Coordinates of C-alpha atoms and ligand atoms in Angstrom, one line a residue:
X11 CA 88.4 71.6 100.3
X12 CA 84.9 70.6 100.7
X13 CA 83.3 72.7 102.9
X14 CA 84.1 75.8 104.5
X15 CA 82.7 77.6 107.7
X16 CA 83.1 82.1 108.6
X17 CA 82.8 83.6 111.9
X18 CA 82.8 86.9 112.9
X19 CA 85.3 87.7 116.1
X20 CA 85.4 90.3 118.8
X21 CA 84.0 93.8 118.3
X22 CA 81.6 93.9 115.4
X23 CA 82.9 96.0 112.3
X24 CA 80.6 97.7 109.7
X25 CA 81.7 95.7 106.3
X26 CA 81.3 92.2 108.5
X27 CA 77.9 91.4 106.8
X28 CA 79.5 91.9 103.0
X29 CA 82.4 89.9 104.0
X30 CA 80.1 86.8 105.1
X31 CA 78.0 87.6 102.3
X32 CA 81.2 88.1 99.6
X33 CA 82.7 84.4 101.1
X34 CA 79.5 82.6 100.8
X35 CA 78.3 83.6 97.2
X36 CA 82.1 82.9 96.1
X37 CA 82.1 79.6 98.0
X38 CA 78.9 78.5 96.3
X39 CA 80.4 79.8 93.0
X40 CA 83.3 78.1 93.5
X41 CA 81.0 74.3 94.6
X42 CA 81.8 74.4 97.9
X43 CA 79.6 73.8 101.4
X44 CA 79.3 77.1 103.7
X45 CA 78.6 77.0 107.4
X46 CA 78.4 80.0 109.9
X47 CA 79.4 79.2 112.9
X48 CA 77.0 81.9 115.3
X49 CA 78.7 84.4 117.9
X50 CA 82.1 84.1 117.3
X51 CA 84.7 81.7 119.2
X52 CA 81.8 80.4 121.9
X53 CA 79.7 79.7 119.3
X54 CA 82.3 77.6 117.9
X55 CA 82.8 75.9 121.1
X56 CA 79.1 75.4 121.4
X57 CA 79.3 74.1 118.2
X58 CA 76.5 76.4 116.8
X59 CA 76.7 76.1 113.1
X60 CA 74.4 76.9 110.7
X61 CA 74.4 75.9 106.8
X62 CA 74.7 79.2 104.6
X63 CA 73.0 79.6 101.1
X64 CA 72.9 82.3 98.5
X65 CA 69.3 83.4 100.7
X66 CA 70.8 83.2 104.0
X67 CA 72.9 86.3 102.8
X68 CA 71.0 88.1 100.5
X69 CA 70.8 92.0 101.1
X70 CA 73.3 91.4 103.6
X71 CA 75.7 93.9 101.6
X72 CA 73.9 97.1 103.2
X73 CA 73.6 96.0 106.9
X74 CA 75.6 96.9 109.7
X75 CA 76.8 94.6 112.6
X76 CA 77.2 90.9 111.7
X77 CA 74.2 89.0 111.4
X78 CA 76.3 86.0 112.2
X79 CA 76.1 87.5 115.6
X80 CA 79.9 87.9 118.0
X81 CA 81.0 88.0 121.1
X82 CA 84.5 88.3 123.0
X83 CA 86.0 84.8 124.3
X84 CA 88.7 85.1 126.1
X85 CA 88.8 81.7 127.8
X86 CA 89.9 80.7 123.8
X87 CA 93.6 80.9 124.8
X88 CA 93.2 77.9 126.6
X89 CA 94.6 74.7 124.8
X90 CA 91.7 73.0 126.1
X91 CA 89.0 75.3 124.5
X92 CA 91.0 75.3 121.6
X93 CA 90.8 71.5 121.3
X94 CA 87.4 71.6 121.9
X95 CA 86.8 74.3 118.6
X96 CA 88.8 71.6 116.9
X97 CA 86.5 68.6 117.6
X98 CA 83.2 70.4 116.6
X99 CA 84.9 71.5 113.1
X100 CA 85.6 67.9 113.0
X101 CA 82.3 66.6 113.3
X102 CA 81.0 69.4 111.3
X103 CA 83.7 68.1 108.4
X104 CA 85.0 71.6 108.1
X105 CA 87.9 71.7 105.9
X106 CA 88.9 75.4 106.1
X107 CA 87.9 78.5 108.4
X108 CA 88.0 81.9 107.9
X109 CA 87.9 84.2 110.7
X110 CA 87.4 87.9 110.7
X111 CA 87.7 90.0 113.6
X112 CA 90.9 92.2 115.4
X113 CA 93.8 91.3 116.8
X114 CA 93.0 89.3 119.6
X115 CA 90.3 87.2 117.0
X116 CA 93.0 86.3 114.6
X117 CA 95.4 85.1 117.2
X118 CA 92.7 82.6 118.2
X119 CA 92.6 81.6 114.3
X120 CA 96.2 81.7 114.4
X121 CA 95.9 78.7 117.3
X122 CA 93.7 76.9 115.2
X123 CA 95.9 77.3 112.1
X124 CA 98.8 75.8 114.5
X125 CA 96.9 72.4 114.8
X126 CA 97.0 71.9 110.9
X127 CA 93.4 73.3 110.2
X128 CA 93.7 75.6 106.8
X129 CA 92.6 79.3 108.5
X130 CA 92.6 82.1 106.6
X131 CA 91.7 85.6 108.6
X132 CA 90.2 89.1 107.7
X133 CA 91.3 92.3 109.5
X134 CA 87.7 93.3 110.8
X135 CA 87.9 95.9 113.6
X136 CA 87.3 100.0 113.1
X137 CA 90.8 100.4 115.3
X138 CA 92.8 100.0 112.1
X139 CA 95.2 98.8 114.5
X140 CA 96.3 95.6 112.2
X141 CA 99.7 95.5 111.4
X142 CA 100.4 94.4 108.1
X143 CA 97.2 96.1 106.4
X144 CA 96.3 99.5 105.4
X145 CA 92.9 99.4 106.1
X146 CA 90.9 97.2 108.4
X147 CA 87.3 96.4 107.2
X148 CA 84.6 99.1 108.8
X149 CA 87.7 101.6 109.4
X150 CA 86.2 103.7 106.6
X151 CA 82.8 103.8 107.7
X152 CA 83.7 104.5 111.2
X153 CA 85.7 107.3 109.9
X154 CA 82.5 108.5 108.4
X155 CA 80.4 107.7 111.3
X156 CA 82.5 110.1 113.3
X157 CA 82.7 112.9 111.0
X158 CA 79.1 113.7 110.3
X159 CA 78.6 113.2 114.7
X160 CA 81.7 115.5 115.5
X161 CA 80.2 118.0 112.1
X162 CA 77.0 118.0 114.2
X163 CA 78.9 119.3 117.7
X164 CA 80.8 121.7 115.7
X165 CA 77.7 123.5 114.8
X166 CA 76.2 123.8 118.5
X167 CA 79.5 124.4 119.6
X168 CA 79.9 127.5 117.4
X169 CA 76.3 128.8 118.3
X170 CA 77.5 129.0 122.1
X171 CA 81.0 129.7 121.5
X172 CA 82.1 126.7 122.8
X173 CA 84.9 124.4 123.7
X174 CA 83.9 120.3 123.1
X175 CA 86.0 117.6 124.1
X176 CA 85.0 114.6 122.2
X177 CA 85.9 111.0 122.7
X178 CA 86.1 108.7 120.0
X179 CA 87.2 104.9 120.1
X180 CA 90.2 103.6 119.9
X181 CA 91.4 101.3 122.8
X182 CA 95.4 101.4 121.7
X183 CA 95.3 103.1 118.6
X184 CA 95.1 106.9 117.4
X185 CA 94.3 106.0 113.7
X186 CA 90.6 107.2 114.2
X187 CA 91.1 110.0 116.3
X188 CA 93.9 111.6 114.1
X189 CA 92.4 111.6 110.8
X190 CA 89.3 112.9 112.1
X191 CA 90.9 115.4 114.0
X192 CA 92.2 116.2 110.6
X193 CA 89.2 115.9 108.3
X194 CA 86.8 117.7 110.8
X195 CA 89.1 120.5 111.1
X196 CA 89.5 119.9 115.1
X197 CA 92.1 121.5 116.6
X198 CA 93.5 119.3 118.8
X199 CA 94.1 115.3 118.7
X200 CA 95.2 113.4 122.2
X201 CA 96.0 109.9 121.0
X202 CA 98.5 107.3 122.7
X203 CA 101.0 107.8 120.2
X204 CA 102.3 111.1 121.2
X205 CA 102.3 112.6 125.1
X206 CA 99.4 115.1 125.6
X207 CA 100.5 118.4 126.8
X208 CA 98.2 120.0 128.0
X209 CA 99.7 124.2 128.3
X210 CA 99.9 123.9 124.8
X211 CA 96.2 122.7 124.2
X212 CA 94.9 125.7 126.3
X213 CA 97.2 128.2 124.6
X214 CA 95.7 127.0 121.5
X215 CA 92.4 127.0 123.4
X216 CA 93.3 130.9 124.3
X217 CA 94.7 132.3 121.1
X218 CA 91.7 130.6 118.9
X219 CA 89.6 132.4 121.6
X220 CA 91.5 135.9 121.2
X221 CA 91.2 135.5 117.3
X222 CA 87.7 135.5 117.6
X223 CA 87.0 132.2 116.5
X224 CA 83.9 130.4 117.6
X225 CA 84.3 126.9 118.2
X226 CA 86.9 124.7 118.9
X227 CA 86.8 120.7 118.8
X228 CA 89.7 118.2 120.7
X229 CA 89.3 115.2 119.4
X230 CA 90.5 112.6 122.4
X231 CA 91.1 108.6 121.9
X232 CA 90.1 106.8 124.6
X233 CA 93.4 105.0 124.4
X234 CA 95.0 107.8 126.3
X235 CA 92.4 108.3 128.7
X236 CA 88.7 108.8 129.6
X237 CA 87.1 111.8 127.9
X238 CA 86.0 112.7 131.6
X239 CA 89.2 112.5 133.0
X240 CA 91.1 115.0 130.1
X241 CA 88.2 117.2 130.8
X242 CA 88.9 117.2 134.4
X243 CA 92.8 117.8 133.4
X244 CA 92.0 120.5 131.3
X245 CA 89.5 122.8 133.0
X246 CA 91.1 122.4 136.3
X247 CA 92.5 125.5 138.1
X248 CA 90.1 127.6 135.8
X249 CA 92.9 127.1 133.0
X250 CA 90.8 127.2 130.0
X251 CA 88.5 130.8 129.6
X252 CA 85.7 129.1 127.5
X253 CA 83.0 126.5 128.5
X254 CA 83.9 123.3 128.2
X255 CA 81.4 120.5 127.1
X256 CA 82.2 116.5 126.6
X257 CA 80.5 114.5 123.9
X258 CA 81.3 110.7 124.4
X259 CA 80.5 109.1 121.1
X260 CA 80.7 105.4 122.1
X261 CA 79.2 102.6 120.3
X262 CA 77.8 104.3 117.9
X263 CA 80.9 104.4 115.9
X264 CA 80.7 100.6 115.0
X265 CA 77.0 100.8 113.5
X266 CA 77.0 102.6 110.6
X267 CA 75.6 101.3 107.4
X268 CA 78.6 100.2 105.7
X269 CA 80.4 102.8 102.7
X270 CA 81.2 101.9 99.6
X271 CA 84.3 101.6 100.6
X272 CA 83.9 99.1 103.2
X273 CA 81.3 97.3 101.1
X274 CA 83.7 97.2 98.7
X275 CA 87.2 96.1 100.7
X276 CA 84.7 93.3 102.7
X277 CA 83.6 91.7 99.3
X278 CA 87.3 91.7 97.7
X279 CA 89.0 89.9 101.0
X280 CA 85.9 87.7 101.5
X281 CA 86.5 86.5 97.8
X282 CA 90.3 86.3 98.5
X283 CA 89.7 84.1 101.1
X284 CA 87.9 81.7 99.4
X285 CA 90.0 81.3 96.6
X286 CA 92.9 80.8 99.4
X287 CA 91.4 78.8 100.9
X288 CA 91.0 76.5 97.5
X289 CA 94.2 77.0 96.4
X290 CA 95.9 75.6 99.7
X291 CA 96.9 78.9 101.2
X292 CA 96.3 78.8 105.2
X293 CA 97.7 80.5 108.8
X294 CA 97.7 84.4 106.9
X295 CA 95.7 87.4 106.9
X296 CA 94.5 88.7 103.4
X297 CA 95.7 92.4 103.4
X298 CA 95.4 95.4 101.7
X299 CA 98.8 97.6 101.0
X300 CA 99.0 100.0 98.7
X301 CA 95.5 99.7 97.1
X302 CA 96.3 95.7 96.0
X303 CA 94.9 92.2 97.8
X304 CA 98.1 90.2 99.8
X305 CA 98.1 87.3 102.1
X306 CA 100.3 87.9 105.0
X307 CA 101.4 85.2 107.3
X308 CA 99.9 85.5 110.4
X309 CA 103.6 85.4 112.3
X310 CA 104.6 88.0 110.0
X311 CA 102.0 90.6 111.5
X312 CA 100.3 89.4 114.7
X313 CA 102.3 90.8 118.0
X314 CA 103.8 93.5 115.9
X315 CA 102.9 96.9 116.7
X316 CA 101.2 99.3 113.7
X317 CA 102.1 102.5 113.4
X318 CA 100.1 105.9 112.4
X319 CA 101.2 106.5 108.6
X320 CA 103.5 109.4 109.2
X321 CA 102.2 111.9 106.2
X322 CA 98.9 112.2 107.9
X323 CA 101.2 113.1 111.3
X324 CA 103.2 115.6 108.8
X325 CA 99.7 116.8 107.7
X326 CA 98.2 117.4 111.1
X327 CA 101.3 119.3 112.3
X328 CA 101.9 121.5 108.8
X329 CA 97.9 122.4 109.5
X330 CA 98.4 123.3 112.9
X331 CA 96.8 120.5 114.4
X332 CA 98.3 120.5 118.1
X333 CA 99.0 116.2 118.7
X334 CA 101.5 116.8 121.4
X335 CA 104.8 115.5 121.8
X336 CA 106.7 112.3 120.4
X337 CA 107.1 110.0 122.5
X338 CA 110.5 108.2 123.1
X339 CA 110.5 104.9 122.7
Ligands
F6P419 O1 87.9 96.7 119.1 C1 87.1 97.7 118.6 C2 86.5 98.5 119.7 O2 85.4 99.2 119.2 C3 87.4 99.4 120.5 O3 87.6 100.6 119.8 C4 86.7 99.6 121.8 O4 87.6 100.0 122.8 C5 86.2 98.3 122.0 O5 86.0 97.7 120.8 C6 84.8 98.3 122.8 O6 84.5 97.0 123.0 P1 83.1 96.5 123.6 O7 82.1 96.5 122.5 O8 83.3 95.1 124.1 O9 82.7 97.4 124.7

C-alpha cells in the first residue's frame, strides 16, 4: 500500500472535512501517497484527482461541507461505469480507497471492493440511517443544527400562542426527528417508523391548549411525508383550534460547523481507515458501537435495515411524547 485516494459520496455531512483531513495527516504519518478524487463517484469517472498534502487540509477540522466537493451518481450501478472508476485508479496507481458517504455511496465502494480493489468506507450521512454503526459522521451536529433552529420557533411560537409543524430531514429514517422531538421538548414526532394518527395529535393539540400552555412543536420527518401535506391533514375540517404555522428547515441541517463530537468521531474513523487500509483490511465499514472503533464487512450491514434504538422510543413515550402507533411488520 503505496498510495491511497478519499472521496466524499452523496449528501455532504458536517465531519466530512475532519475525516479527509484525519486520513491524509495519518497517511502522510504513516509514508504513504494521498489523492482526492473531487465530487464524488463522477469525479472518479472523470478521473479528477488531485494530490493531497499536510496544506491541502490544513484548518479543514472546523469547516462544514466537504472541500473535496460531492455529488450523487447514480449511473455508478452500471458495470460499465464501474469499470471505468477502476481504470482511472489504475492509471492513478491507487492501491486503496476509502469512501465516505451513505448508504447508496458505500454500496458503490462495496462494487469496487468486489473487483479486488482494497476499499475501506466511512458512514458519512446526518440520516444515521447506517446499519451496523451507532452514529454516522455529522449525525451529531445535525442534531444540534436542529435544536437551536426548532429552540428559535419555540420562542415565536409561544409569543403568538402557536401551533408549528416543523420538518426536518430524514428521507427513510426517524433517528433525527425523534431525538429532537425529544431534546426540544416537542410534543409530537411523525417519523416512518410508527403510523401517524392524527385524532390523537389534535387531542394532544386540544388538551395542551385547555392547560394553558403556549406553544406546541410537531416535529415531522420528511420520510413520512411533506411538512405541507401533514399540515394540510391536520388543520383540515377546522380540527385543530390553534393557528397552525409550518417551518421547513431543509438544507440547512447538513451545514453546520462541525461539534466536537463529529470532529472527533471523523478524525478517529479517518485514522482507522488508514491503518486498515495498511494492515490489509478491505470491503468493510469502520463503525462505531458502543463508544469503541470496528470494521464491519460491508455484506454484513449494507441492505440491512437500522432500527431507532428502542430506549429513546421508551423515553419519548414515558415523557408523553405522542409517536403514534407501531407499525406491523
Ligand atoms: O442523505 C442525506 C439527506 O440529507 C437526506 O436527509 C435528504 O433527504 C437528502 O439528503 C437530500 O438530498 P439532496 O441534497 O440531494 O437534495
Amino acid at each position: 500500500m503505496k498510495r491511497i485516494a478519499v472521496m466524499t459520496s452523496g449528501g455532504d455531512s458536517p465531519g466530512m472535512n475532519p475525516a479527509v483531513r484525519s486520513i491524509t495527516r495519518a497517511g502522510l504519518h504513516k509514508g504513504l501517497e494521498i489523492f482526492g478524487i473531487r465530487s464524488g463517484y463522477q469525479g472518479l469517472v472523470d478521473g479528477d484527482l488531485i494530490p493531497l498534502d499536510s496544506h491541502s487540509v490544513s484548518g479543514r477540522i472546523r469547516d462544514a461541507g466537504t472541500f473535496l466537493q460531492t455529488s450523487r451518481c447514480p449511473e455508478f450501478v452500471k458495470p460499465e461505469v464501474q469499470l471505468r472508476a477502476l481504470k482511472v485508479l489504475e492509471q492513478h496507481r491507487i492501491d486503496g480507497l476509502v469512501v465516505i458517504g451513505g448508504d447508496g455511496s458505500l454500496k458503490g465502494a462495496r462494487a469496487l471492493h468486489s473487483y479486488g480493489l482494497p476499499v475501506i468506507g466511512l458512514p458519512g450521512t446526518i440520516d444515521n440511517d447506517l446499519f451496523g454503526t451507532d452514529m454516522g459522521i455529522g449525525v451529531d451536529t445535525a442534531l444540534n443544527t436542529i435544536i437551536s433552529l426548532v429552540d428559535m420557533i419555540r420562542a415565536t411560537a409561544a409569543s403568538h400562542r402557536r401551533c408549528f409543524v416543523v420538518e426536518v430531514m430524514g428521507r427513510g429514517s426517524g433517528y433525527l426527528g425523534l431525538m429532537t422531538t425529544i431534546s426540544t421538548g416537542s410534543q409530537v414526532a411523525v417519523i416512518p417508523e410508527f403510523r401517524m394518527n392524527i385524532d390523537s395529535i389534535v387531542e394532544v393539540l386540544d388538551s395542551r391548549s385547555n392547560a394553558n400552555h403556549n406553544a406546541s412543536v410537531i416535529i415531522v420527518a420528511e420520510g413520512v411525508c411533506q411538512g405541507a401535506e401533514f399540515m394540510q391533514r391536520l388543520t383540515e375540517n377546522g380540527k385543530v383550534k390553534q393557528e397552525v404555522r409550518l417551518t421547513v428547515l431543509g438544507h440547512v441541517q447538513r451545514g453546520g460547523t462541525p461539534t466536537h463530537y463529529d470532529r472527533l468521531l471523523a478524525s478517529r474513523m479517518g485514522e482507522m481507515a488508514v491503518l486498515a487500509l495498511i494492515s490489509g483490511e478491505k470491503g468493510s465499514m469502520v463503525a462505531t458501537v458502543n463508544g469503541k472503533m470496528q470494521l464491519r464487512d460491508f455484506d454484513e450491514i449494507l441492505d440491512r435495515r437500522k432500527a431507532l434504538p428502542g430506549d429513546a422510543i421508551r423515553l419519548a413515550r414515558n415523557i408523553g411524547i405522542e409517536i403514534g402507533d407501531v407499525v406491523e411488520s
